């Protein structure tokens, strides 16, 4: 979306914009430049085009990284200010780029999306199945997560509900610590939960800054905007989400 065609959004009522360089990988200066440059200005240009084209709503991706890498001391809501760190700065600028266009705008601050098909969960599952755990170090840092079905639902509601604008935390109502996530996954897979992964492991893969921003980020966010509207989550607990995504949930069986 570096240079969207002028007629791209003709006849479009609403836009959901998700594009951006993957944040996974070592946080070199080049990687950080790609992360920022693929989000801020492209979003600004697309949002401006949306406004000029008569689009009614612009729903843009953001992330709980907005609250910073040390955001575990209390539950953060959409009213809290941005925290410190590279991704917090990117998210703040990303949201600002979407918000300055004069149409209804929603910023979806996504937590760790749990999906059995990709992303973080298959990596954690493989670690547990290999006899390790999904716990890094002491595991005391918070993980704000969301089941993939609930994330999709939140985007749909943001698009269709005309009362919604501004930031929306796309996180389940019960964030967990990394140790709790590991224990739940190990129990579900019937594996031991003993050997924690040293924190130098993520640092070797992602670099010190990348590990601090991603694998070891302490982020505790709650969906206050969703709760205020009475939106129900299909998978409000991490156990329910893991069972669903890993094909372990107990389905209803007809007695006929």
Coordinates of C-alpha atoms in Angstrom, one line a residue:
X1 CA 0.0 0.0 0.0
X2 CA 2.9 2.4 -0.6
X3 CA 1.0 3.9 -3.5
X4 CA -2.7 2.8 -3.5
X5 CA -4.6 3.3 -6.8
X6 CA -7.0 6.3 -6.6
X7 CA -10.0 4.0 -7.4
X8 CA -9.0 1.2 -5.1
X9 CA -11.7 1.8 -2.5
X10 CA -14.5 3.0 -4.8
X11 CA -17.8 1.6 -3.6
X12 CA -16.2 0.2 -0.4
X13 CA -18.0 0.8 2.9
X14 CA -15.4 -0.4 5.4
X15 CA -11.7 -1.3 5.4
X16 CA -9.8 -3.7 7.6
X17 CA -6.0 -3.1 7.3
X18 CA -3.7 -5.8 8.6
X19 CA -0.5 -5.5 6.4
X20 CA 2.9 -5.0 7.9
X21 CA 6.4 -6.6 8.0
X22 CA 6.5 -9.6 10.3
X23 CA 7.9 -8.7 13.8
X24 CA 9.5 -12.1 14.1
X25 CA 13.2 -12.2 13.6
X26 CA 16.4 -10.5 15.0
X27 CA 15.9 -6.9 15.7
X28 CA 18.6 -5.5 13.5
X29 CA 18.4 -1.8 12.4
X30 CA 17.3 -2.9 9.0
X31 CA 14.6 -5.2 10.4
X32 CA 13.3 -2.4 12.7
X33 CA 13.2 0.0 9.7
X34 CA 11.1 -2.5 7.7
X35 CA 8.7 -3.0 10.7
X36 CA 8.1 0.7 11.0
X37 CA 8.1 1.7 7.4
X38 CA 5.7 -1.1 6.4
X39 CA 3.1 0.2 8.9
X40 CA 3.1 3.9 9.5
X41 CA 3.1 5.7 6.1
X42 CA 1.3 2.9 4.2
X43 CA -1.5 3.1 6.8
X44 CA -1.6 6.9 6.6
X45 CA -2.0 6.8 2.8
X46 CA -4.6 4.0 2.9
X47 CA -6.6 5.8 5.6
X48 CA -6.5 9.1 3.7
X49 CA -7.7 7.3 0.6
X50 CA -10.5 5.7 2.6
X51 CA -11.7 9.1 3.8
X52 CA -11.5 10.6 0.3
X53 CA -13.4 7.6 -1.1
X54 CA -16.3 7.9 1.3
X55 CA -15.5 4.8 3.3
X56 CA -17.4 4.8 6.5
X57 CA -15.0 2.9 8.9
X58 CA -11.3 2.1 8.9
X59 CA -10.3 -0.8 11.2
X60 CA -6.5 -0.9 11.6
X61 CA -4.3 -3.5 13.3
X62 CA -2.2 -2.6 16.3
X63 CA -0.9 -4.6 19.2
X64 CA -0.6 -4.8 23.0
X65 CA 3.1 -3.9 22.4
X66 CA 1.6 -0.4 22.6
X67 CA 1.8 -0.7 26.4
X68 CA 5.5 -1.4 26.3
X69 CA 7.7 -4.4 27.3
X70 CA 7.3 -3.9 31.1
X71 CA 3.5 -3.7 31.3
X72 CA 2.8 -6.5 33.8
X73 CA 2.4 -4.6 37.0
X74 CA -1.3 -4.0 36.6
X75 CA -4.0 -4.8 34.0
X76 CA -3.8 -2.2 31.2
X77 CA -7.0 -0.9 29.5
X78 CA -7.5 1.1 26.4
X79 CA -7.3 4.3 28.5
X80 CA -3.6 3.8 29.4
X81 CA -0.8 5.7 27.7
X82 CA 1.8 4.0 25.5
X83 CA 4.8 2.4 27.2
X84 CA 8.4 2.3 26.4
X85 CA 10.3 0.3 23.8
X86 CA 10.6 0.1 20.0
X87 CA 7.2 -1.7 19.4
X88 CA 5.4 0.7 21.7
X89 CA 6.7 3.6 19.6
X90 CA 5.7 1.9 16.4
X91 CA 2.2 1.0 17.6
X92 CA 1.6 4.6 18.8
X93 CA 2.7 6.0 15.4
X94 CA 0.7 3.3 13.6
X95 CA -2.5 4.2 15.4
X96 CA -1.9 7.9 14.9
X97 CA -1.5 7.3 11.2
X98 CA -4.9 5.6 11.0
X99 CA -6.7 8.1 13.3
X100 CA -6.0 11.4 11.6
X101 CA -8.4 11.0 8.7
X102 CA -11.8 12.1 10.0
X103 CA -13.8 8.9 9.7
X104 CA -14.7 6.3 12.3
X105 CA -11.5 4.5 13.1
X106 CA -10.8 1.5 15.3
X107 CA -7.4 0.3 16.4
X108 CA -7.3 -3.4 17.3
X109 CA -4.5 -3.9 19.9
X110 CA -3.9 -7.6 19.4
X111 CA -2.4 -9.9 22.1
X112 CA -0.7 -13.2 21.4
X113 CA -3.0 -14.9 18.9
X114 CA -3.4 -18.6 19.7
X115 CA -3.8 -20.7 16.6
X116 CA -2.9 -24.3 16.1
X117 CA -2.2 -23.5 12.4
X118 CA 0.7 -21.2 12.9
X119 CA 2.3 -18.4 15.0
X120 CA 3.5 -18.9 18.5
X121 CA 1.4 -21.9 19.7
X122 CA 2.9 -24.6 17.4
X123 CA 6.3 -23.6 18.6
X124 CA 5.4 -23.8 22.3
X125 CA 3.6 -27.2 21.6
X126 CA 6.8 -28.6 19.9
X127 CA 8.9 -27.5 22.9
X128 CA 6.6 -29.2 25.4
X129 CA 6.4 -32.4 23.3
X130 CA 10.2 -32.5 23.1
X131 CA 10.4 -32.8 26.9
X132 CA 11.1 -29.1 27.6
X133 CA 8.4 -26.6 28.6
X134 CA 6.9 -23.4 27.2
X135 CA 8.4 -21.5 30.2
X136 CA 11.2 -19.0 29.8
X137 CA 13.3 -18.5 32.9
X138 CA 11.1 -18.0 36.0
X139 CA 8.0 -17.5 33.8
X140 CA 6.8 -14.6 35.9
X141 CA 6.1 -12.3 33.0
X142 CA 2.5 -11.8 31.8
X143 CA 1.2 -12.9 28.4
X144 CA -1.9 -11.3 27.0
X145 CA -3.4 -13.8 24.6
X146 CA -6.5 -14.2 22.4
X147 CA -8.0 -17.2 20.6
X148 CA -8.1 -16.8 16.9
X149 CA -11.9 -17.2 16.7
X150 CA -12.3 -14.4 19.2
X151 CA -9.8 -12.2 17.4
X152 CA -11.8 -12.6 14.2
X153 CA -15.0 -11.8 16.1
X154 CA -13.6 -8.6 17.5
X155 CA -12.6 -7.4 14.1
X156 CA -16.1 -8.1 12.8
X157 CA -17.8 -6.3 15.7
X158 CA -15.5 -3.3 15.3
X159 CA -16.4 -3.2 11.6
X160 CA -20.1 -3.4 12.1
X161 CA -20.8 -1.7 15.4
X162 CA -21.1 2.0 14.7
X163 CA -20.6 2.8 18.4
X164 CA -17.0 1.5 18.4
X165 CA -14.1 3.9 17.8
X166 CA -10.6 4.2 19.1
X167 CA -8.5 1.4 20.6
X168 CA -9.9 -2.0 21.4
X169 CA -7.8 -4.5 23.3
X170 CA -8.1 -7.9 21.4
X171 CA -7.1 -9.9 24.4
X172 CA -8.9 -12.6 26.4
X173 CA -10.3 -11.4 29.8
X174 CA -7.9 -13.6 31.7
X175 CA -4.2 -13.0 30.9
X176 CA -1.8 -15.5 32.3
X177 CA 1.8 -15.6 33.3
X178 CA 4.2 -17.5 31.1
X179 CA 4.5 -20.1 33.8
X180 CA 0.7 -20.6 33.8
X181 CA 0.7 -20.9 30.0
X182 CA 3.4 -23.5 30.1
X183 CA 1.6 -25.5 32.9
X184 CA -1.7 -25.4 31.0
X185 CA -0.1 -26.6 27.8
X186 CA 1.9 -29.4 29.5
X187 CA -1.2 -30.7 31.3
X188 CA -3.2 -30.7 28.1
X189 CA -0.5 -32.6 26.2
X190 CA 0.2 -34.9 29.2
X191 CA 3.9 -33.9 29.3
X192 CA 6.1 -33.0 32.2
X193 CA 6.5 -29.3 33.1
X194 CA 9.9 -29.3 34.7
X195 CA 12.7 -28.0 32.5
X196 CA 12.3 -24.3 31.9
X197 CA 14.0 -22.8 28.9
X198 CA 16.9 -20.4 29.9
X199 CA 16.2 -16.8 28.8
X200 CA 19.4 -16.8 26.7
X201 CA 17.6 -19.2 24.3
X202 CA 15.3 -16.5 22.8
X203 CA 18.2 -14.0 22.9
X204 CA 20.2 -16.3 20.7
X205 CA 17.4 -16.4 18.2
X206 CA 16.1 -12.9 18.3
X207 CA 18.9 -10.8 19.7
X208 CA 18.6 -9.1 23.1
X209 CA 16.2 -6.4 22.0
X210 CA 14.1 -8.8 19.9
X211 CA 13.8 -11.2 22.8
X212 CA 12.8 -8.4 25.2
X213 CA 10.2 -7.0 22.8
X214 CA 8.7 -10.4 21.8
X215 CA 9.4 -13.7 23.7
X216 CA 10.1 -12.1 27.1
X217 CA 7.8 -9.1 27.0
X218 CA 5.8 -8.5 30.2
X219 CA 2.3 -7.4 29.0
X220 CA -0.9 -7.6 30.9
X221 CA -3.8 -6.1 29.0
X222 CA -7.6 -6.6 29.5
X223 CA -10.5 -6.0 27.0
X224 CA -12.2 -3.2 28.8
X225 CA -13.8 -1.8 25.7
X226 CA -15.3 -5.2 24.8
X227 CA -16.5 -5.8 28.3
X228 CA -18.2 -2.4 28.4
X229 CA -20.3 -3.5 25.4
X230 CA -21.1 -6.9 26.8
X231 CA -19.2 -8.7 24.1
X232 CA -18.8 -12.4 25.1
X233 CA -15.6 -14.4 24.4
X234 CA -16.0 -17.9 23.0
X235 CA -12.7 -18.9 24.8
X236 CA -12.2 -16.7 27.8
X237 CA -9.7 -19.0 29.6
X238 CA -6.4 -20.2 28.2
X239 CA -7.4 -23.9 28.9
X240 CA -10.5 -23.6 26.7
X241 CA -8.5 -21.8 24.0
X242 CA -5.7 -24.4 24.0
X243 CA -8.2 -27.3 23.9
X244 CA -10.0 -25.8 20.9
X245 CA -6.9 -24.8 18.9
X246 CA -5.1 -28.2 19.5
X247 CA -8.2 -30.3 18.8
X248 CA -8.6 -31.4 22.5
X249 CA -12.0 -29.9 23.3
X250 CA -14.9 -32.1 24.4
X251 CA -17.6 -31.9 21.8
X252 CA -21.3 -32.6 22.5
X253 CA -22.2 -36.2 21.5
X254 CA -25.8 -37.0 20.6
X255 CA -27.5 -39.5 23.0
X256 CA -29.9 -40.6 20.3

